[in-house]
Short mmCIF file of C-alpha atoms (C1' of nucleotides) in Angstrom, two decimals:
data_model
loop_
_atom_site.label_atom_id
_atom_site.label_comp_id
_atom_site.label_asym_id
_atom_site.label_seq_id
_atom_site.Cartn_x
_atom_site.Cartn_y
_atom_site.Cartn_z
CA UNK A 23 61.50 46.88 355.96
CA UNK A 24 61.08 47.24 352.24
CA UNK A 25 62.40 44.57 350.00
CA UNK A 26 65.50 46.56 348.94
CA UNK A 27 66.78 46.52 352.42
CA UNK A 28 67.87 43.14 353.46
CA UNK A 29 65.93 43.19 356.68
CA UNK A 30 67.23 41.90 359.99
CA UNK A 31 69.99 39.35 359.24
CA UNK A 32 69.03 39.46 355.56
CA UNK A 33 71.67 40.07 352.93
CA UNK A 34 71.86 40.95 349.31
CA UNK A 35 73.64 39.04 346.60
CA UNK A 36 74.87 40.49 343.40
CA UNK A 37 75.23 37.80 340.73
CA UNK A 38 76.76 38.40 337.37
CA UNK A 39 78.05 36.45 334.48
CA UNK A 40 81.77 36.87 333.73
CA UNK A 41 82.41 38.34 330.25
CA UNK A 42 78.77 37.67 329.36
CA UNK A 43 78.75 37.81 325.57
CA UNK A 44 81.94 35.89 325.22
CA UNK A 45 80.71 33.32 327.66
CA UNK A 46 77.46 32.93 325.66
CA UNK A 47 79.49 32.39 322.45
CA UNK A 48 81.39 29.63 324.32
CA UNK A 49 78.35 27.75 325.41
CA UNK A 50 77.65 26.82 321.83
CA UNK A 51 81.27 26.63 320.55
CA UNK A 52 83.40 25.03 323.11
CA UNK A 53 86.38 25.29 320.88
CA UNK A 54 86.52 28.97 321.97
CA UNK A 55 87.27 27.73 325.42
CA UNK A 56 90.85 28.70 326.56
CA UNK A 57 91.43 30.97 323.58
CA UNK A 58 91.40 34.82 323.41
CA UNK A 59 87.92 35.76 322.18
CA UNK A 60 86.26 39.18 321.64
CA UNK A 61 82.71 40.08 320.74
CA UNK A 62 82.36 43.14 318.63
CA UNK A 63 79.77 46.00 318.66
CA UNK A 64 77.32 46.52 315.83
CA UNK A 65 78.95 47.02 312.47
CA UNK A 66 81.88 45.05 313.93
CA UNK A 67 83.09 48.40 315.13
CA UNK A 68 84.79 47.83 318.44
CA UNK A 69 85.28 45.43 321.28
CA UNK A 70 82.42 45.08 323.72
CA UNK A 71 83.32 41.88 325.58
CA UNK A 72 86.59 40.09 326.18
CA UNK A 73 87.62 36.73 327.36
CA UNK A 74 90.11 36.56 330.22
CA UNK A 75 92.81 35.51 327.62
CA UNK A 76 91.92 38.61 325.49
CA UNK A 77 92.30 40.87 328.56
CA UNK A 78 95.72 39.30 329.25
CA UNK A 79 96.72 40.22 325.77
CA UNK A 80 96.12 43.90 326.81
CA UNK A 81 92.97 44.40 324.68
CA UNK A 82 90.72 47.01 326.08
CA UNK A 83 86.97 47.48 325.82
CA UNK A 84 86.21 49.92 323.10
CA UNK A 85 89.29 49.14 320.94
CA UNK A 86 88.36 49.42 317.23
CA UNK A 87 88.46 46.03 315.45
CA UNK A 88 90.49 47.43 312.56
CA UNK A 89 93.35 48.07 314.95
CA UNK A 90 93.29 44.45 316.21
CA UNK A 91 92.54 42.60 313.00
CA UNK A 92 96.22 42.62 311.64
CA UNK A 93 97.49 40.94 314.87
CA UNK A 94 94.59 38.58 315.30
CA UNK A 95 96.09 35.60 313.44
CA UNK A 96 99.38 35.85 315.28
CA UNK A 97 97.59 36.01 318.67
CA UNK A 98 95.03 33.34 317.74
CA UNK A 99 92.35 35.93 318.51
CA UNK A 100 88.90 35.07 317.64
CA UNK A 101 86.28 37.76 316.98
CA UNK A 102 82.52 37.35 316.93
CA UNK A 103 79.81 39.77 315.79
CA UNK A 104 77.34 40.45 318.55
CA UNK A 105 74.30 38.11 318.56
CA UNK A 106 71.76 39.75 320.81
CA UNK A 107 69.13 37.09 320.20
CA UNK A 108 71.36 34.53 321.65
CA UNK A 109 72.45 36.64 324.64
CA UNK A 110 68.89 37.60 325.46
CA UNK A 111 67.80 33.96 325.40
CA UNK A 112 70.61 32.78 327.69
CA UNK A 113 70.04 35.75 329.97
CA UNK A 114 66.43 34.70 330.44
CA UNK A 115 67.55 31.24 331.36
CA UNK A 116 70.13 32.51 333.85
CA UNK A 117 67.63 34.82 335.50
CA UNK A 118 64.90 32.22 335.83
CA UNK A 119 67.36 29.84 337.48
CA UNK A 120 68.67 32.54 339.81
CA UNK A 121 65.24 33.53 340.92
CA UNK A 122 64.83 30.14 342.67
CA UNK A 123 67.63 30.97 344.96
CA UNK A 124 66.43 34.28 346.38
CA UNK A 125 63.72 35.51 348.70
CA UNK A 126 63.36 38.24 346.06
CA UNK A 127 65.11 38.98 342.73
CA UNK A 128 65.78 42.20 340.94
CA UNK A 129 67.09 41.91 337.40
CA UNK A 130 69.51 44.79 336.97
CA UNK A 131 70.91 44.21 333.47
CA UNK A 132 71.18 41.53 330.75
CA UNK A 133 73.93 39.72 332.76
CA UNK A 134 73.34 40.61 336.48
CA UNK A 135 70.70 40.53 339.25
CA UNK A 136 70.33 41.17 342.90
CA UNK A 137 68.99 38.44 345.08
CA UNK A 138 67.70 38.52 348.67
CA UNK A 139 69.37 35.93 350.84
CA UNK A 140 68.90 34.97 354.40
CA UNK A 141 70.85 33.00 356.98
CA UNK A 142 74.14 33.14 359.03
CA UNK A 143 77.50 33.65 357.41
CA UNK A 144 78.07 29.85 356.80
CA UNK A 145 74.67 29.57 355.13
CA UNK A 146 75.27 32.65 353.02
CA UNK A 147 78.56 31.29 351.70
CA UNK A 148 77.07 27.96 351.10
CA UNK A 149 74.13 29.52 349.14
CA UNK A 150 76.46 31.64 347.10
CA UNK A 151 78.54 28.54 346.18
CA UNK A 152 75.39 26.62 345.19
CA UNK A 153 74.29 29.52 342.98
CA UNK A 154 77.54 29.55 341.08
CA UNK A 155 77.63 25.83 340.49
CA UNK A 156 73.95 25.66 339.49
CA UNK A 157 74.32 28.25 336.77
CA UNK A 158 77.57 26.58 335.54
CA UNK A 159 75.96 23.22 335.36
CA UNK A 160 72.48 24.15 333.93
CA UNK A 161 73.34 27.00 331.65
CA UNK A 162 76.98 26.63 331.10
CA UNK A 163 78.20 30.17 331.89
CA UNK A 164 80.45 31.26 334.77
CA UNK A 165 79.17 33.64 337.36
CA UNK A 166 80.56 35.53 340.35
CA UNK A 167 78.60 36.20 343.55
CA UNK A 168 79.07 39.01 345.95
CA UNK A 169 77.15 39.09 349.25
CA UNK A 170 76.73 41.97 351.65
CA UNK A 171 74.22 44.22 353.49
CA UNK A 172 73.63 46.74 350.71
CA UNK A 173 73.67 46.81 346.91
CA UNK A 174 76.75 48.96 346.76
CA UNK A 175 78.50 46.64 349.12
CA UNK A 176 77.32 43.59 347.28
CA UNK A 177 78.82 45.07 344.02
CA UNK A 178 82.04 45.67 345.89
CA UNK A 179 82.13 42.10 347.14
CA UNK A 180 81.51 40.93 343.73
CA UNK A 181 84.45 42.89 342.47
CA UNK A 182 86.59 41.26 345.17
CA UNK A 183 85.37 37.84 344.15
CA UNK A 184 86.30 38.60 340.48
CA UNK A 185 89.86 39.73 341.28
CA UNK A 186 90.85 36.97 343.73
CA UNK A 187 90.87 33.58 342.08
CA UNK A 188 91.40 31.83 345.36
CA UNK A 189 87.84 32.85 346.34
CA UNK A 190 86.41 30.75 343.50
CA UNK A 191 84.07 33.40 342.38
CA UNK A 192 82.34 33.94 345.70
CA UNK A 193 82.80 36.61 348.34
CA UNK A 194 80.60 37.36 351.24
CA UNK A 195 81.84 40.50 352.96
CA UNK A 196 80.88 39.25 356.43
CA UNK A 197 83.18 36.23 356.07
CA UNK A 198 86.24 38.16 355.40
CA UNK A 199 88.99 38.40 358.12
CA UNK A 200 88.64 41.45 360.30
CA UNK A 201 90.10 44.53 358.62
CA UNK A 202 90.44 42.78 355.29
CA UNK A 203 87.56 44.61 353.47
CA UNK A 204 88.67 47.98 354.93
CA UNK A 205 92.22 47.27 353.74
CA UNK A 206 90.96 46.62 350.17
CA UNK A 207 88.70 49.78 350.36
CA UNK A 208 91.62 51.86 351.28
CA UNK A 209 93.47 50.87 348.11
CA UNK A 210 90.73 50.81 345.44
CA UNK A 211 90.07 54.20 343.79
CA UNK A 212 86.58 55.63 344.30
CA UNK A 213 85.89 55.23 340.58
CA UNK A 214 85.96 51.49 341.18
CA UNK A 215 82.72 51.91 342.98
CA UNK A 216 79.29 51.40 341.53
CA UNK A 217 77.85 54.84 340.72
CA UNK A 218 81.06 56.85 340.70
CA UNK A 219 82.28 57.59 337.23
CA UNK A 220 85.26 59.45 335.92
CA UNK A 221 83.80 62.93 336.21
CA UNK A 222 82.66 62.55 339.83
CA UNK A 223 85.89 60.76 340.58
CA UNK A 224 87.91 63.88 339.56
CA UNK A 225 85.82 66.23 341.54
CA UNK A 226 86.16 63.87 344.58
CA UNK A 227 89.89 63.77 344.19
CA UNK A 228 89.95 67.55 344.15
CA UNK A 229 88.63 67.59 347.77
CA UNK A 230 91.01 64.84 348.87
CA UNK A 231 88.81 61.77 348.46
CA UNK A 232 90.81 59.27 346.54
CA UNK A 233 89.73 55.73 347.76
CA UNK A 234 86.58 53.94 348.65
CA UNK A 235 87.63 54.20 352.28
CA UNK A 236 87.91 57.95 351.93
CA UNK A 237 84.33 58.18 350.59
CA UNK A 238 82.95 55.87 353.18
CA UNK A 239 84.42 58.16 355.92
CA UNK A 240 82.99 61.35 354.30
CA UNK A 241 80.16 63.31 355.79
CA UNK A 242 76.88 62.27 353.95
CA UNK A 243 75.34 65.73 354.34
CA UNK A 244 78.43 67.47 353.02
CA UNK A 245 78.52 65.03 350.00
CA UNK A 246 74.84 65.72 349.25
CA UNK A 247 75.44 69.47 349.35
CA UNK A 248 78.54 69.41 347.17
CA UNK A 249 77.50 66.56 344.87
CA UNK A 250 74.12 64.96 344.66
CA UNK A 251 71.59 62.81 346.54
CA UNK A 252 72.96 59.91 344.36
CA UNK A 253 76.34 60.05 345.82
CA UNK A 254 75.01 60.57 349.36
CA UNK A 255 73.22 57.29 348.98
CA UNK A 256 76.50 55.67 347.94
CA UNK A 257 78.14 56.92 351.21
CA UNK A 258 75.15 55.62 353.29
CA UNK A 259 75.24 52.24 351.54
CA UNK A 260 79.01 51.98 352.14
CA UNK A 261 78.30 52.25 355.75
CA UNK A 262 75.68 49.53 355.71
CA UNK A 263 72.47 51.47 355.35
CA UNK A 264 70.39 50.09 352.33
CA UNK A 265 68.80 53.08 350.56
CA UNK A 266 68.86 52.24 346.77
CA UNK A 267 65.36 51.32 345.83
CA UNK A 268 64.46 48.23 343.74
CA UNK A 269 64.30 48.91 340.05
CA UNK A 270 60.79 47.46 339.70
CA UNK A 271 59.42 49.95 342.22
CA UNK A 272 60.73 52.83 340.05
CA UNK A 273 58.78 54.50 337.25
CA UNK A 274 57.57 52.69 334.12
CA UNK A 275 59.56 52.77 331.02
CA UNK A 276 60.36 56.30 329.92
CA UNK A 277 61.61 55.93 326.49
CA UNK A 278 61.97 53.53 323.47
CA UNK A 279 65.01 54.08 321.23
CA UNK A 280 66.36 52.70 317.98
CA UNK A 281 69.74 54.08 316.95
CA UNK A 282 72.49 52.59 314.79
CA UNK A 283 75.61 53.66 313.03
CA UNK A 284 75.94 52.91 309.30
CA UNK A 285 78.39 50.72 307.56
CA UNK A 286 79.04 53.58 305.06
CA UNK A 287 78.41 57.23 305.58
CA UNK A 288 75.07 58.69 304.32
CA UNK A 289 74.85 62.32 303.01
CA UNK A 290 71.69 62.79 300.98
CA UNK A 291 68.24 63.64 302.27
CA UNK A 292 66.72 60.80 300.27
CA UNK A 293 69.04 58.26 301.88
CA UNK A 294 68.25 59.61 305.40
CA UNK A 295 64.53 59.33 304.49
CA UNK A 296 65.17 55.61 304.03
CA UNK A 297 67.04 55.38 307.28
CA UNK A 298 64.26 57.15 309.18
CA UNK A 299 61.64 54.87 307.69
CA UNK A 300 63.41 51.82 308.68
CA UNK A 301 64.48 53.14 312.22
CA UNK A 302 60.93 54.59 313.03
CA UNK A 303 59.37 51.28 312.02
CA UNK A 304 61.78 49.42 314.37
CA UNK A 305 61.00 51.81 317.22
CA UNK A 306 57.29 51.41 316.43
CA UNK A 307 57.60 47.56 316.66
CA UNK A 308 59.22 47.88 320.07
CA UNK A 309 56.49 50.17 321.15
CA UNK A 310 53.77 47.79 320.03
CA UNK A 311 55.60 44.91 321.71
CA UNK A 312 55.43 46.74 325.09
CA UNK A 313 51.78 47.88 324.56
CA UNK A 314 52.76 51.54 324.54
CA UNK A 315 51.98 54.66 322.56
CA UNK A 316 54.22 57.71 322.26
CA UNK A 317 53.43 61.38 322.08
CA UNK A 318 56.85 62.81 321.46
CA UNK A 319 59.39 61.81 318.79
CA UNK A 320 63.14 62.83 318.55
CA UNK A 321 65.31 62.16 315.62
CA UNK A 322 69.08 62.66 315.50
CA UNK A 323 71.98 62.09 313.26
CA UNK A 324 75.74 62.52 313.81
CA UNK A 325 78.98 62.66 311.97
CA UNK A 326 82.04 60.65 313.03
CA UNK A 327 83.60 61.69 316.32
CA UNK A 328 86.98 61.01 314.78
CA UNK A 329 87.06 63.20 311.74
CA UNK A 330 86.46 66.61 310.31
CA UNK A 331 83.70 68.94 311.45
CA UNK A 332 81.38 67.69 314.10
CA UNK A 333 77.62 67.89 313.42
CA UNK A 334 74.84 66.38 315.50
CA UNK A 335 71.54 67.58 314.19
CA UNK A 336 68.44 66.72 316.24
CA UNK A 337 64.84 67.62 316.25
CA UNK A 338 61.99 66.84 318.71
CA UNK A 339 58.32 67.00 317.65
CA UNK A 340 55.15 66.53 319.61
CA UNK A 341 52.92 64.08 317.78
CA UNK A 342 49.34 65.20 316.97
CA UNK A 343 48.13 62.45 319.28
CA UNK A 344 49.70 59.55 321.28
CA UNK A 345 50.26 56.68 318.76
CA UNK A 346 51.95 53.49 318.08
CA UNK A 347 51.14 53.60 314.36
CA UNK A 348 54.18 52.94 312.28
CA UNK A 349 52.86 55.19 309.41
CA UNK A 350 52.33 58.16 311.58
CA UNK A 351 55.75 57.69 313.29
CA UNK A 352 57.58 57.19 309.96
CA UNK A 353 56.03 60.41 308.51
CA UNK A 354 56.91 62.33 311.53
CA UNK A 355 60.48 60.99 311.63
CA UNK A 356 61.14 61.66 308.00
CA UNK A 357 59.77 65.25 308.24
CA UNK A 358 61.70 66.05 311.34
CA UNK A 359 64.94 64.76 309.92
CA UNK A 360 64.37 66.77 306.67
CA UNK A 361 64.06 69.80 308.91
CA UNK A 362 67.40 69.41 310.66
CA UNK A 363 69.86 67.57 308.34
CA UNK A 364 72.25 69.32 306.08
CA UNK A 365 72.67 67.63 302.69
CA UNK A 366 76.20 67.04 301.80
CA UNK A 367 77.30 66.31 305.44
CA UNK A 368 78.64 62.70 305.95
CA UNK A 369 76.52 61.28 308.68
CA UNK A 370 77.61 57.91 310.19
CA UNK A 371 74.81 57.31 312.59
CA UNK A 372 71.18 58.23 313.29
CA UNK A 373 68.48 57.41 315.77
CA UNK A 374 64.77 57.72 316.68
CA UNK A 375 63.71 58.16 320.23
CA UNK A 376 60.06 57.93 321.40
CA UNK A 377 58.98 59.53 324.71
CA UNK A 378 55.86 60.68 326.40
CA UNK A 379 54.89 57.05 326.80
CA UNK A 380 51.55 55.65 327.89
CA UNK A 381 49.73 52.36 327.94
CA UNK A 382 48.13 51.71 324.55
CA UNK A 383 45.42 49.42 325.99
CA UNK A 384 42.30 50.72 327.73
CA UNK A 385 39.85 52.71 325.65
CA UNK A 386 40.91 54.39 322.49
CA UNK A 387 41.19 58.08 323.33
CA UNK A 388 39.85 60.59 320.88
CA UNK A 389 42.44 60.97 318.13
CA UNK A 390 41.04 63.78 315.97
CA UNK A 391 44.18 63.97 314.03
CA UNK A 392 44.97 60.40 313.52
CA UNK A 393 44.93 59.11 310.06
CA UNK A 394 41.91 57.61 308.38
CA UNK A 395 40.61 54.21 309.48
CA UNK A 396 42.46 52.28 306.72
CA UNK A 397 45.74 53.69 307.86
CA UNK A 398 45.32 52.43 311.41
CA UNK A 399 44.19 48.98 310.05
CA UNK A 400 47.30 48.86 308.02
CA UNK A 401 49.42 49.48 310.97
CA UNK A 402 47.84 46.57 312.74
CA UNK A 403 48.39 44.33 309.68
CA UNK A 404 52.12 45.26 309.55
CA UNK A 405 52.47 44.26 313.13
CA UNK A 406 50.84 40.86 312.67
CA UNK A 407 52.82 40.11 309.51
CA UNK A 408 55.96 40.82 311.40
CA UNK A 409 54.95 38.63 314.39
CA UNK A 410 54.29 35.77 311.95
CA UNK A 411 57.09 36.12 309.47
CA UNK A 412 59.84 38.05 311.23
CA UNK A 413 60.99 41.69 311.50
CA UNK A 414 62.15 42.19 307.93
CA UNK A 415 59.15 40.42 306.20
CA UNK A 416 57.31 43.57 305.45
CA UNK A 417 57.89 47.33 305.66
CA UNK A 418 56.52 50.60 304.58
CA UNK A 419 57.72 52.83 301.67
CA UNK A 420 61.48 53.14 301.94
CA UNK A 421 61.38 50.88 304.95
CA UNK A 422 60.30 47.95 302.84
CA UNK A 423 63.56 47.33 301.23
CA UNK A 424 63.91 43.91 299.55
CA UNK A 425 67.72 44.01 299.67
CA UNK A 426 69.79 45.56 302.46
CA UNK A 427 70.60 49.22 301.88
CA UNK A 428 74.19 50.23 301.32
CA UNK A 429 74.29 51.77 304.79
CA UNK A 430 72.80 48.76 306.70
CA UNK A 431 74.74 46.92 309.32
CA UNK A 432 77.87 44.91 308.83
CA UNK A 433 78.17 41.60 310.73
CA UNK A 434 81.01 39.57 309.26
CA UNK A 435 81.74 37.26 312.15
CA UNK A 436 78.17 36.03 313.13
CA UNK A 437 77.73 32.92 315.02
CA UNK A 438 74.49 31.05 314.16
CA UNK A 439 71.44 32.20 316.18
CA UNK A 440 71.34 28.62 317.77
CA UNK A 441 68.39 29.08 320.07
CA UNK A 442 66.49 31.74 318.03
CA UNK A 443 66.06 29.83 314.71
CA UNK A 444 64.98 26.27 314.22
CA UNK A 445 67.35 25.87 311.27
CA UNK A 446 70.32 26.98 313.42
CA UNK A 447 69.75 24.85 316.50
CA UNK A 448 72.97 22.99 317.40
CA UNK A 449 73.04 19.26 316.60
CA UNK A 450 73.76 16.90 319.48
CA UNK A 451 74.95 13.39 318.98
CA UNK A 452 74.69 11.00 321.88
"C1'" DT B 2 88.98 53.25 304.85
"C1'" DC B 3 86.95 51.18 309.53
"C1'" DT B 4 85.78 53.64 316.71
"C1'" DG B 5 78.38 50.63 320.13
"C1'" DG B 6 73.57 50.94 321.81
"C1'" DG B 7 69.95 51.39 325.18
"C1'" DG B 8 68.72 52.74 329.25
"C1'" DT B 9 68.04 55.43 334.05
"C1'" DC B 10 67.94 59.26 337.46
"C1'" DC B 11 68.91 63.98 338.97
"C1'" DT B 12 69.26 68.94 338.56
"C1'" DA B 13 68.87 73.47 336.83
"C1'" DG B 14 66.32 76.76 334.65
"C1'" DG B 15 62.36 78.71 332.12
"C1'" DA B 16 57.35 79.21 331.60
"C1'" DC B 17 53.38 79.85 333.79
"C1'" DC B 18 50.03 80.33 337.53
"C1'" DC B 19 48.07 82.33 341.69
"C1'" DT C 3 54.27 103.59 344.06
"C1'" DC C 4 55.48 98.96 345.52
"C1'" DT C 5 58.61 94.95 341.40
"C1'" DG C 6 57.10 88.89 345.58
"C1'" DG C 7 57.43 84.28 346.11
"C1'" DG C 8 55.92 79.72 346.14
"C1'" DG C 9 54.27 75.97 343.43
"C1'" DT C 10 54.11 72.97 339.29
"C1'" DC C 11 55.25 71.33 334.85
"C1'" DC C 12 58.43 70.72 331.26
"C1'" DT C 13 62.80 70.22 328.96
"C1'" DA C 14 67.72 69.94 328.20
"C1'" DG C 15 71.79 68.41 329.78
"C1'" DG C 16 74.87 65.91 332.80
"C1'" DA C 17 76.32 61.75 334.79
"C1'" DC C 18 76.17 57.08 335.19
"C1'" DC C 19 75.35 52.13 334.24
"C1'" DC C 20 76.09 47.63 331.52
#
DNA sequence: TCTGGGGTCCTAGGACCC
DNA sequence: TCTGGGGTCCTAGGACCC
C-alpha cells in the first residue's frame, strides 16, 4: 500500500488552521481576540481572511475594503494588511509540530496538511484531540481535525468539525452514529466537496446530481466519461478507496510567478519597463532561492475587470538558454512587454511567469548566447547582496529604485513583522 | 477613486514523425 | 491511384485549490 492510502486500519487526518491569517494576527495581538477582524489582500484591495465575528457580520471573502471601510468604526471592525512573512513563519512552526503526530505528513497548503494516523476509533479520536490542543498550546492558533479513510472524506470530516461546535473541532467519520454521515452528505451540495467547483457543480446539477450523496452513488465510469479522471477519483474516494496521490510524489515545481496589481494605474511603456524590471528580478530571486533555471518567460498585464474596455496583453518568449540570471530575465521581460502592451491603456496589474524549469546545479551547460562573463558575475553579486541586506537593498536599472515607485504596493494596516525582523520582535515582560 | 496571488493537474488540438 | 494511423511533444485553456 502506498503512503497515500491509509493501509489496513490506517486513517488520514486533515488538519487546518481556522481563519489562518486572522489567527496569526491574533497570536501577536491578543486585543484582536473576540473582535471582528479581516486581513486584506495586497494593496489592501479586498478581504482574504475573516474572523468568526467578521463572518457573523455577513462579510464575505473577496469584498473590497473600500465598501467596508465606512462601516468599520461602527462595527468595531479591524483590518490588517497581509503580512506573509509572519504567516509563513507560523505555518512552518505548525507543520513541524504536526509532523510529530503522524506516521507520514503531506503539507498541502500554508495552513493545512494531511497526516497518517493508526489505531482504533477511540485512539484516533484521542490523537485528534491531542493534535488540536498541542497546536493551540505551542503555537497559539486554533485548528480543526477531520479523520477518515481517504483525503476527500477527511476533508469532509474537517468540514463537519468546523460547522458543529459541539464536536470541539474534531470529527472522525468512523465515530459518528450510524447514518449520520450519510444524512449530512444528502444535504450538503456537491460544491461543498473538495475538488468540485462552481462550473462542475452546474454540470452535475444538470444531470440530477445535487448533493454529495448523489455523487457518491454515481457510476465512476460514467463520471469519468462525462467529466474527467479527477472527478472519478472524487467518487472513488467518497466510497472509501484512496486514490489521490501524495503531493510530494508528484512532479517537481513547474513554474515560478511574480504578479501584482498596482496602487495606481500605469499606462506608459517607460513605467511598464520599471515594473518589468522589478518583477523579473523578484522572480529571478525566487528561481535562485530554489536552485532553478528557466527557459521560458511569460509576461502579462491587465486592465481592471470592473471598468471600461478589457485588455490582457501577454507574450511568451523562449530564452536563448536556460538561465537564472536577473539581467537576462529583466531584458527579456522588458522586451516582451514592449512588444505586447499598448501605450495609453490603463493597466492595473502585471506579472512575470517563468517555466521550463530545471535544476541549476550540476555542470554548467553550454550557454553560447549567455551574456559575457562579467554579466554572470554581476548576477551572482546581486544575489549575495540581497541575501545579506534584504530584497530591496540592490536592484538593476529601473529595478534599483531608491524610493518606491508611484505604482508600488499599498499597505496601510500592517502589523509589525514580529518574527521576521529583530527590531520588531514582540517584547515580553515576566 | 479603490475589487488578490500563486500554484496544480488535465484535456484538446496542432505539429511532426514514421 | 490510394489520402492511414499511431505515437510523441508542446501549448493553450479550463478548472480547481487555498
